[in-house]
mmCIF file of C-alpha atoms in Angstrom:
data_model
loop_
_atom_site.group_PDB
_atom_site.id
_atom_site.type_symbol
_atom_site.label_atom_id
_atom_site.label_comp_id
_atom_site.label_asym_id
_atom_site.label_seq_id
_atom_site.Cartn_x
_atom_site.Cartn_y
_atom_site.Cartn_z
ATOM 1 C CA MET X 1 -30.580 -8.634 4.714
ATOM 2 C CA LEU X 2 -32.414 -12.051 5.092
ATOM 3 C CA ASP X 3 -32.988 -12.133 2.086
ATOM 4 C CA LEU X 4 -28.897 -11.144 0.917
ATOM 5 C CA LEU X 5 -27.376 -13.838 2.635
ATOM 6 C CA ALA X 6 -29.404 -16.631 1.545
ATOM 7 C CA ASP X 7 -28.356 -15.324 -2.050
ATOM 8 C CA PRO X 8 -25.300 -17.451 -3.174
ATOM 9 C CA GLN X 9 -24.135 -14.619 -5.906
ATOM 10 C CA VAL X 10 -23.993 -12.195 -3.043
ATOM 11 C CA TRP X 11 -21.762 -14.800 -0.543
ATOM 12 C CA ALA X 12 -19.261 -15.384 -4.339
ATOM 13 C CA SER X 13 -18.804 -11.500 -4.678
ATOM 14 C CA LEU X 14 -17.457 -10.801 -1.190
ATOM 15 C CA LEU X 15 -15.329 -13.282 -0.895
ATOM 16 C CA THR X 16 -13.898 -12.567 -4.475
ATOM 17 C CA LEU X 17 -14.688 -8.812 -3.346
ATOM 18 C CA THR X 18 -12.464 -9.708 0.048
ATOM 19 C CA ALA X 19 -9.857 -11.257 -2.050
ATOM 20 C CA LEU X 20 -9.464 -8.254 -4.263
ATOM 21 C CA GLU X 21 -9.160 -5.659 -1.830
ATOM 22 C CA ILE X 22 -6.462 -7.666 0.028
ATOM 23 C CA VAL X 23 -4.341 -7.408 -2.803
ATOM 24 C CA LEU X 24 -4.558 -3.969 -3.262
ATOM 25 C CA GLY X 25 -3.856 -2.997 0.009
ATOM 26 C CA ILE X 26 -1.100 -4.745 -0.139
ATOM 27 C CA ASP X 27 1.108 -1.431 -1.663
ATOM 28 C CA ASN X 28 -0.756 -0.150 1.569
ATOM 29 C CA ILE X 29 0.833 -2.262 3.786
ATOM 30 C CA ILE X 30 4.062 -1.707 2.733
ATOM 31 C CA PHE X 31 3.907 2.439 2.727
ATOM 32 C CA ILE X 32 2.773 2.846 5.977
ATOM 33 C CA SER X 33 5.186 -0.082 7.161
ATOM 34 C CA ILE X 34 8.412 2.326 5.687
ATOM 35 C CA MET X 35 6.375 5.358 7.334
ATOM 36 C CA ALA X 36 6.114 3.649 10.141
ATOM 37 C CA ALA X 37 9.818 2.685 10.435
ATOM 38 C CA LYS X 38 10.628 6.655 10.573
ATOM 39 C CA LEU X 39 9.030 7.145 14.365
ATOM 40 C CA PRO X 40 10.626 5.321 17.297
ATOM 41 C CA ALA X 41 10.289 1.723 18.417
ATOM 42 C CA HIS X 42 7.643 2.498 21.049
ATOM 43 C CA GLN X 43 5.151 4.246 18.627
ATOM 44 C CA GLN X 44 5.688 2.154 15.545
ATOM 45 C CA ASP X 45 3.087 -0.720 16.197
ATOM 46 C CA LYS X 46 0.850 2.306 17.332
ATOM 47 C CA ALA X 47 1.497 4.131 14.262
ATOM 48 C CA ARG X 48 0.716 1.467 12.041
ATOM 49 C CA LYS X 49 -2.386 0.780 13.967
ATOM 50 C CA VAL X 50 -4.085 4.175 13.903
ATOM 51 C CA GLY X 51 -2.899 4.895 9.984
ATOM 52 C CA LEU X 52 -5.039 1.432 9.186
ATOM 53 C CA ALA X 53 -8.228 2.620 11.791
ATOM 54 C CA LEU X 54 -8.187 6.293 10.119
ATOM 55 C CA ALA X 55 -7.684 3.759 6.462
ATOM 56 C CA LEU X 56 -11.058 2.122 7.186
ATOM 57 C CA ILE X 57 -13.241 5.084 7.897
ATOM 58 C CA THR X 58 -11.620 6.939 4.849
ATOM 59 C CA ARG X 59 -12.880 3.569 2.629
ATOM 60 C CA LEU X 60 -16.096 3.667 4.787
ATOM 61 C CA MET X 61 -16.914 7.486 4.055
ATOM 62 C CA LEU X 62 -15.926 7.066 0.370
ATOM 63 C CA LEU X 63 -18.293 4.138 0.242
ATOM 64 C CA ALA X 64 -20.818 5.657 2.011
ATOM 65 C CA SER X 65 -20.693 9.058 -0.868
ATOM 66 C CA ILE X 66 -21.214 6.186 -3.510
ATOM 67 C CA ALA X 67 -22.895 9.024 -6.075
ATOM 68 C CA TRP X 68 -19.943 11.607 -5.648
ATOM 69 C CA VAL X 69 -17.502 8.790 -5.983
ATOM 70 C CA ALA X 70 -19.037 8.287 -9.280
ATOM 71 C CA THR X 71 -18.702 11.740 -10.362
ATOM 72 C CA LEU X 72 -14.577 11.454 -9.900
ATOM 73 C CA THR X 73 -14.623 9.995 -13.213
ATOM 74 C CA GLN X 74 -16.256 12.327 -15.459
ATOM 75 C CA PRO X 75 -13.876 14.818 -17.027
ATOM 76 C CA LEU X 76 -13.030 17.668 -14.856
ATOM 77 C CA ILE X 77 -10.303 19.159 -17.161
ATOM 78 C CA THR X 78 -8.296 20.011 -20.517
ATOM 79 C CA LEU X 79 -5.054 20.142 -20.978
ATOM 80 C CA LEU X 80 -2.657 19.577 -23.636
ATOM 81 C CA GLY X 81 -5.748 17.759 -25.613
ATOM 82 C CA MET X 82 -6.107 15.542 -23.080
ATOM 83 C CA GLU X 83 -9.024 15.368 -20.273
ATOM 84 C CA PHE X 84 -8.273 14.754 -17.168
ATOM 85 C CA SER X 85 -11.169 13.761 -14.392
ATOM 86 C CA GLY X 86 -11.013 14.004 -10.601
ATOM 87 C CA ARG X 87 -9.704 10.460 -10.208
ATOM 88 C CA ASP X 88 -7.122 11.313 -12.730
ATOM 89 C CA LEU X 89 -5.375 13.532 -10.627
ATOM 90 C CA ILE X 90 -5.667 12.919 -7.468
ATOM 91 C CA LEU X 91 -3.923 9.494 -9.550
ATOM 92 C CA ILE X 92 -1.313 11.338 -10.855
ATOM 93 C CA GLY X 93 -0.246 13.474 -7.708
ATOM 94 C CA GLY X 94 -0.073 10.324 -5.264
ATOM 95 C CA GLY X 95 2.025 8.795 -7.731
ATOM 96 C CA LEU X 96 4.348 11.656 -7.978
ATOM 97 C CA PHE X 97 4.169 11.499 -4.024
ATOM 98 C CA LEU X 98 5.254 7.716 -4.097
ATOM 99 C CA LEU X 99 8.405 8.733 -6.706
ATOM 100 C CA ALA X 100 9.219 11.532 -4.120
ATOM 101 C CA LYS X 101 9.415 9.269 -0.948
ATOM 102 C CA GLY X 102 10.622 6.423 -2.637
ATOM 103 C CA THR X 103 13.681 7.857 -3.826
ATOM 104 C CA ILE X 104 14.348 9.937 -1.604
ATOM 105 C CA GLU X 105 14.399 7.004 1.457
ATOM 106 C CA ILE X 106 15.986 4.942 -0.903
ATOM 107 C CA HIS X 107 18.953 7.712 -0.867
ATOM 108 C CA HIS X 108 19.010 7.219 3.103
ATOM 109 C CA THR X 109 19.061 4.040 3.182
ATOM 110 C CA VAL X 110 21.866 3.816 0.556
ATOM 111 C CA GLU X 111 23.649 6.939 1.935
ATOM 112 C CA GLY X 112 22.762 6.978 5.569
ATOM 113 C CA GLU X 113 20.788 9.169 7.716
ATOM 114 C CA GLU X 114 23.014 11.069 8.337
ATOM 115 C CA ASP X 115 23.723 15.051 6.885
ATOM 116 C CA GLU X 116 26.566 16.140 5.199
ATOM 117 C CA GLY X 117 28.046 17.977 8.763
ATOM 118 C CA GLY X 118 27.437 14.112 10.169
ATOM 119 C CA VAL X 119 24.179 14.356 12.567
ATOM 120 C CA ALA X 120 21.335 12.478 12.322
ATOM 121 C CA PRO X 121 18.502 14.399 11.554
ATOM 122 C CA LYS X 122 15.142 14.995 13.550
ATOM 123 C CA VAL X 123 12.773 11.705 13.970
ATOM 124 C CA ALA X 124 9.577 12.005 12.202
ATOM 125 C CA SER X 125 6.656 13.002 13.939
ATOM 126 C CA PHE X 126 4.084 10.673 15.009
ATOM 127 C CA GLY X 127 1.490 13.336 13.539
ATOM 128 C CA GLY X 128 3.556 13.997 10.303
ATOM 129 C CA VAL X 129 3.469 10.500 9.825
ATOM 130 C CA VAL X 130 -0.009 9.760 10.172
ATOM 131 C CA VAL X 131 -0.571 12.625 7.821
ATOM 132 C CA GLN X 132 1.085 10.881 5.131
ATOM 133 C CA ILE X 133 -0.280 7.593 5.814
ATOM 134 C CA MET X 134 -3.580 9.002 5.365
ATOM 135 C CA ILE X 135 -3.177 11.305 2.698
ATOM 136 C CA LEU X 136 -2.003 8.209 0.594
ATOM 137 C CA ASP X 137 -4.399 5.804 1.938
ATOM 138 C CA ILE X 138 -6.725 7.981 0.214
ATOM 139 C CA VAL X 139 -5.391 7.432 -3.411
ATOM 140 C CA PHE X 140 -4.971 3.649 -2.561
ATOM 141 C CA SER X 141 -8.398 3.767 -1.331
ATOM 142 C CA LEU X 142 -10.020 4.754 -5.101
ATOM 143 C CA ASP X 143 -8.841 1.842 -7.158
ATOM 144 C CA SER X 144 -9.985 0.037 -3.595
ATOM 145 C CA VAL X 145 -13.618 2.002 -3.688
ATOM 146 C CA ILE X 146 -13.763 2.229 -7.464
ATOM 147 C CA THR X 147 -13.163 -1.590 -7.979
ATOM 148 C CA ALA X 148 -16.242 -2.429 -5.278
ATOM 149 C CA VAL X 149 -18.639 -0.249 -6.912
ATOM 150 C CA GLY X 150 -17.969 -1.847 -10.362
ATOM 151 C CA MET X 151 -18.352 -5.693 -8.098
ATOM 152 C CA SER X 152 -21.410 -5.293 -5.927
ATOM 153 C CA ASN X 153 -24.385 -3.588 -6.347
ATOM 154 C CA HIS X 154 -25.128 -3.984 -2.552
ATOM 155 C CA LEU X 155 -24.074 -1.639 0.135
ATOM 156 C CA PRO X 156 -23.543 -4.185 3.073
ATOM 157 C CA VAL X 157 -21.192 -6.252 1.180
ATOM 158 C CA MET X 158 -18.763 -4.049 -0.135
ATOM 159 C CA VAL X 159 -18.862 -2.783 3.047
ATOM 160 C CA THR X 160 -18.435 -6.037 4.660
ATOM 161 C CA ALA X 161 -15.300 -6.624 1.981
ATOM 162 C CA VAL X 162 -13.586 -3.982 2.990
ATOM 163 C CA VAL X 163 -14.116 -4.212 6.518
ATOM 164 C CA ILE X 164 -12.449 -7.621 6.805
ATOM 165 C CA ALA X 165 -9.219 -6.851 4.101
ATOM 166 C CA MET X 166 -8.790 -4.332 6.828
ATOM 167 C CA ALA X 167 -8.598 -6.491 9.496
ATOM 168 C CA VAL X 168 -6.110 -8.782 7.616
ATOM 169 C CA MET X 169 -4.137 -5.968 6.948
ATOM 170 C CA LEU X 170 -4.255 -5.003 10.876
ATOM 171 C CA PHE X 171 -3.535 -8.523 11.641
ATOM 172 C CA ALA X 172 -0.532 -8.618 8.738
ATOM 173 C CA SER X 173 0.966 -5.143 9.330
ATOM 174 C CA GLY X 174 3.282 -5.796 12.402
ATOM 175 C CA PRO X 175 4.838 -8.817 11.500
ATOM 176 C CA VAL X 176 5.472 -7.436 7.522
ATOM 177 C CA GLY X 177 6.690 -4.419 9.155
ATOM 178 C CA ASP X 178 8.965 -5.778 11.225
ATOM 179 C CA PHE X 179 10.527 -7.953 8.545
ATOM 180 C CA VAL X 180 11.044 -4.619 6.918
ATOM 181 C CA ASN X 181 12.912 -3.025 9.391
ATOM 182 C CA ARG X 182 15.744 -6.388 9.834
ATOM 183 C CA HIS X 183 16.501 -6.910 6.433
ATOM 184 C CA THR X 184 17.366 -3.782 4.582
ATOM 185 C CA THR X 185 17.400 -5.060 1.258
ATOM 186 C CA VAL X 186 14.218 -5.886 1.536
ATOM 187 C CA LYS X 187 13.488 -2.573 2.506
ATOM 188 C CA MET X 188 14.849 -1.779 -0.903
ATOM 189 C CA LEU X 189 12.694 -3.802 -2.906
ATOM 190 C CA ALA X 190 9.838 -2.705 -1.083
ATOM 191 C CA LEU X 191 10.995 0.741 -1.875
ATOM 192 C CA SER X 192 11.254 -0.438 -5.518
ATOM 193 C CA PHE X 193 7.766 -1.444 -5.533
ATOM 194 C CA LEU X 194 6.339 2.030 -4.099
ATOM 195 C CA LEU X 195 8.553 3.366 -7.422
ATOM 196 C CA LEU X 196 6.587 0.678 -9.187
ATOM 197 C CA VAL X 197 3.356 1.906 -8.250
ATOM 198 C CA GLY X 198 4.007 5.210 -8.551
ATOM 199 C CA VAL X 199 5.382 5.101 -11.884
ATOM 200 C CA ALA X 200 1.621 2.882 -12.751
ATOM 201 C CA LEU X 201 -0.399 6.025 -10.525
ATOM 202 C CA VAL X 202 0.806 8.044 -13.140
ATOM 203 C CA ALA X 203 0.869 6.576 -16.258
ATOM 204 C CA ASP X 204 -3.303 5.770 -15.130
ATOM 205 C CA GLY X 205 -3.588 9.246 -14.229
ATOM 206 C CA LEU X 206 -2.231 9.888 -17.324
ATOM 207 C CA GLY X 207 -4.888 7.405 -19.270
ATOM 208 C CA PHE X 208 -2.671 4.447 -19.992
ATOM 209 C CA HIS X 209 -3.441 1.463 -17.502
ATOM 210 C CA ILE X 210 -1.188 -0.972 -16.469
ATOM 211 C CA PRO X 211 -2.400 -4.194 -14.943
ATOM 212 C CA LYS X 212 -1.294 -4.086 -11.065
ATOM 213 C CA GLY X 213 -0.849 -7.851 -11.861
ATOM 214 C CA TYR X 214 2.233 -6.860 -13.659
ATOM 215 C CA LEU X 215 3.280 -5.482 -10.652
ATOM 216 C CA TYR X 216 2.893 -7.755 -8.370
ATOM 217 C CA PHE X 217 4.540 -10.634 -9.942
ATOM 218 C CA ALA X 218 7.731 -8.446 -10.685
ATOM 219 C CA ILE X 219 7.596 -7.888 -7.082
ATOM 220 C CA ALA X 220 6.503 -11.418 -6.554
ATOM 221 C CA PHE X 221 9.193 -12.540 -7.791
ATOM 222 C CA SER X 222 11.527 -10.359 -6.709
ATOM 223 C CA ALA X 223 10.932 -11.487 -3.407
ATOM 224 C CA LEU X 224 11.170 -15.007 -4.056
ATOM 225 C CA VAL X 225 14.961 -14.618 -5.456
ATOM 226 C CA GLU X 226 15.626 -12.460 -2.135
ATOM 227 C CA ALA X 227 14.014 -14.995 0.290
ATOM 228 C CA LEU X 228 15.849 -18.287 -1.449
ATOM 229 C CA ASN X 229 19.073 -14.617 -0.742
ATOM 230 C CA LEU X 230 18.186 -14.658 2.934
ATOM 231 C CA MET X 231 17.113 -18.800 3.320
ATOM 232 C CA ALA X 232 21.477 -19.665 1.619
ATOM 233 C CA SER X 233 23.093 -16.045 4.210
ATOM 234 C CA ALA X 234 21.650 -17.979 7.452
ATOM 235 C CA ARG X 235 22.479 -21.279 5.778
ATOM 236 C CA ARG X 236 26.198 -19.916 6.233
ATOM 237 C CA LYS X 237 25.910 -18.061 9.749
ATOM 238 C CA ARG X 238 24.160 -21.287 11.323
ATOM 239 C CA ARG X 239 27.577 -23.468 9.275
ATOM 240 C CA ARG X 240 29.986 -20.885 10.877
ATOM 241 C CA ALA X 241 28.654 -21.149 14.442
ATOM 242 C CA GLU X 242 28.804 -24.611 14.345
ATOM 243 C CA ALA X 243 32.152 -24.827 12.577
ATOM 244 C CA PRO X 244 34.786 -25.705 15.018
#
């Protein structure tokens, strides 16, 4: 262990891997925030924390079973002349789930939460939200763990990077979730981002890799435009309040 601490390459890989883990966790934070918003206000923060705690446990378990994770990239079935590994099937399933979930949430946001009879739907259950967070985190964890395994040969380094990234996500999940809940347009952007991630996961599972940098640039540019819109809106409200 002391030899690892004295190796500058280990520290460089730790910093790089931690940064990548945080970036790869952005979509996870957004999904958790949107799912937690379906719960009563007093349960939302607890759901986010429980979801991230389970995410940390899932990733540590995957890191502890590196040999099994490596087998996920081996061809499992052949369909229509294409070979699919376990990782491919998980990515396709997770991507389709994100597409369906994102579409449903956009519908509820635009059309309203009431059904045709004018009765508000039941509030989501805490356990149901946590289960959905767990299922999607397994999908998000695959890329995270495979990235960690590919960048470092030392399990302590990989575990440390994942723990630090999760601590950052835990700190950011509350403010991000509250901000998304306060602004409907921001929530729509977040849901659109989840749709993009869903498409990317399905494409990756089918063998067409879309660099996530393109997706993050698109959502970052949209977020910048929306931030300018929010600033302009706040300025207009302030001027109206100050007007005699």
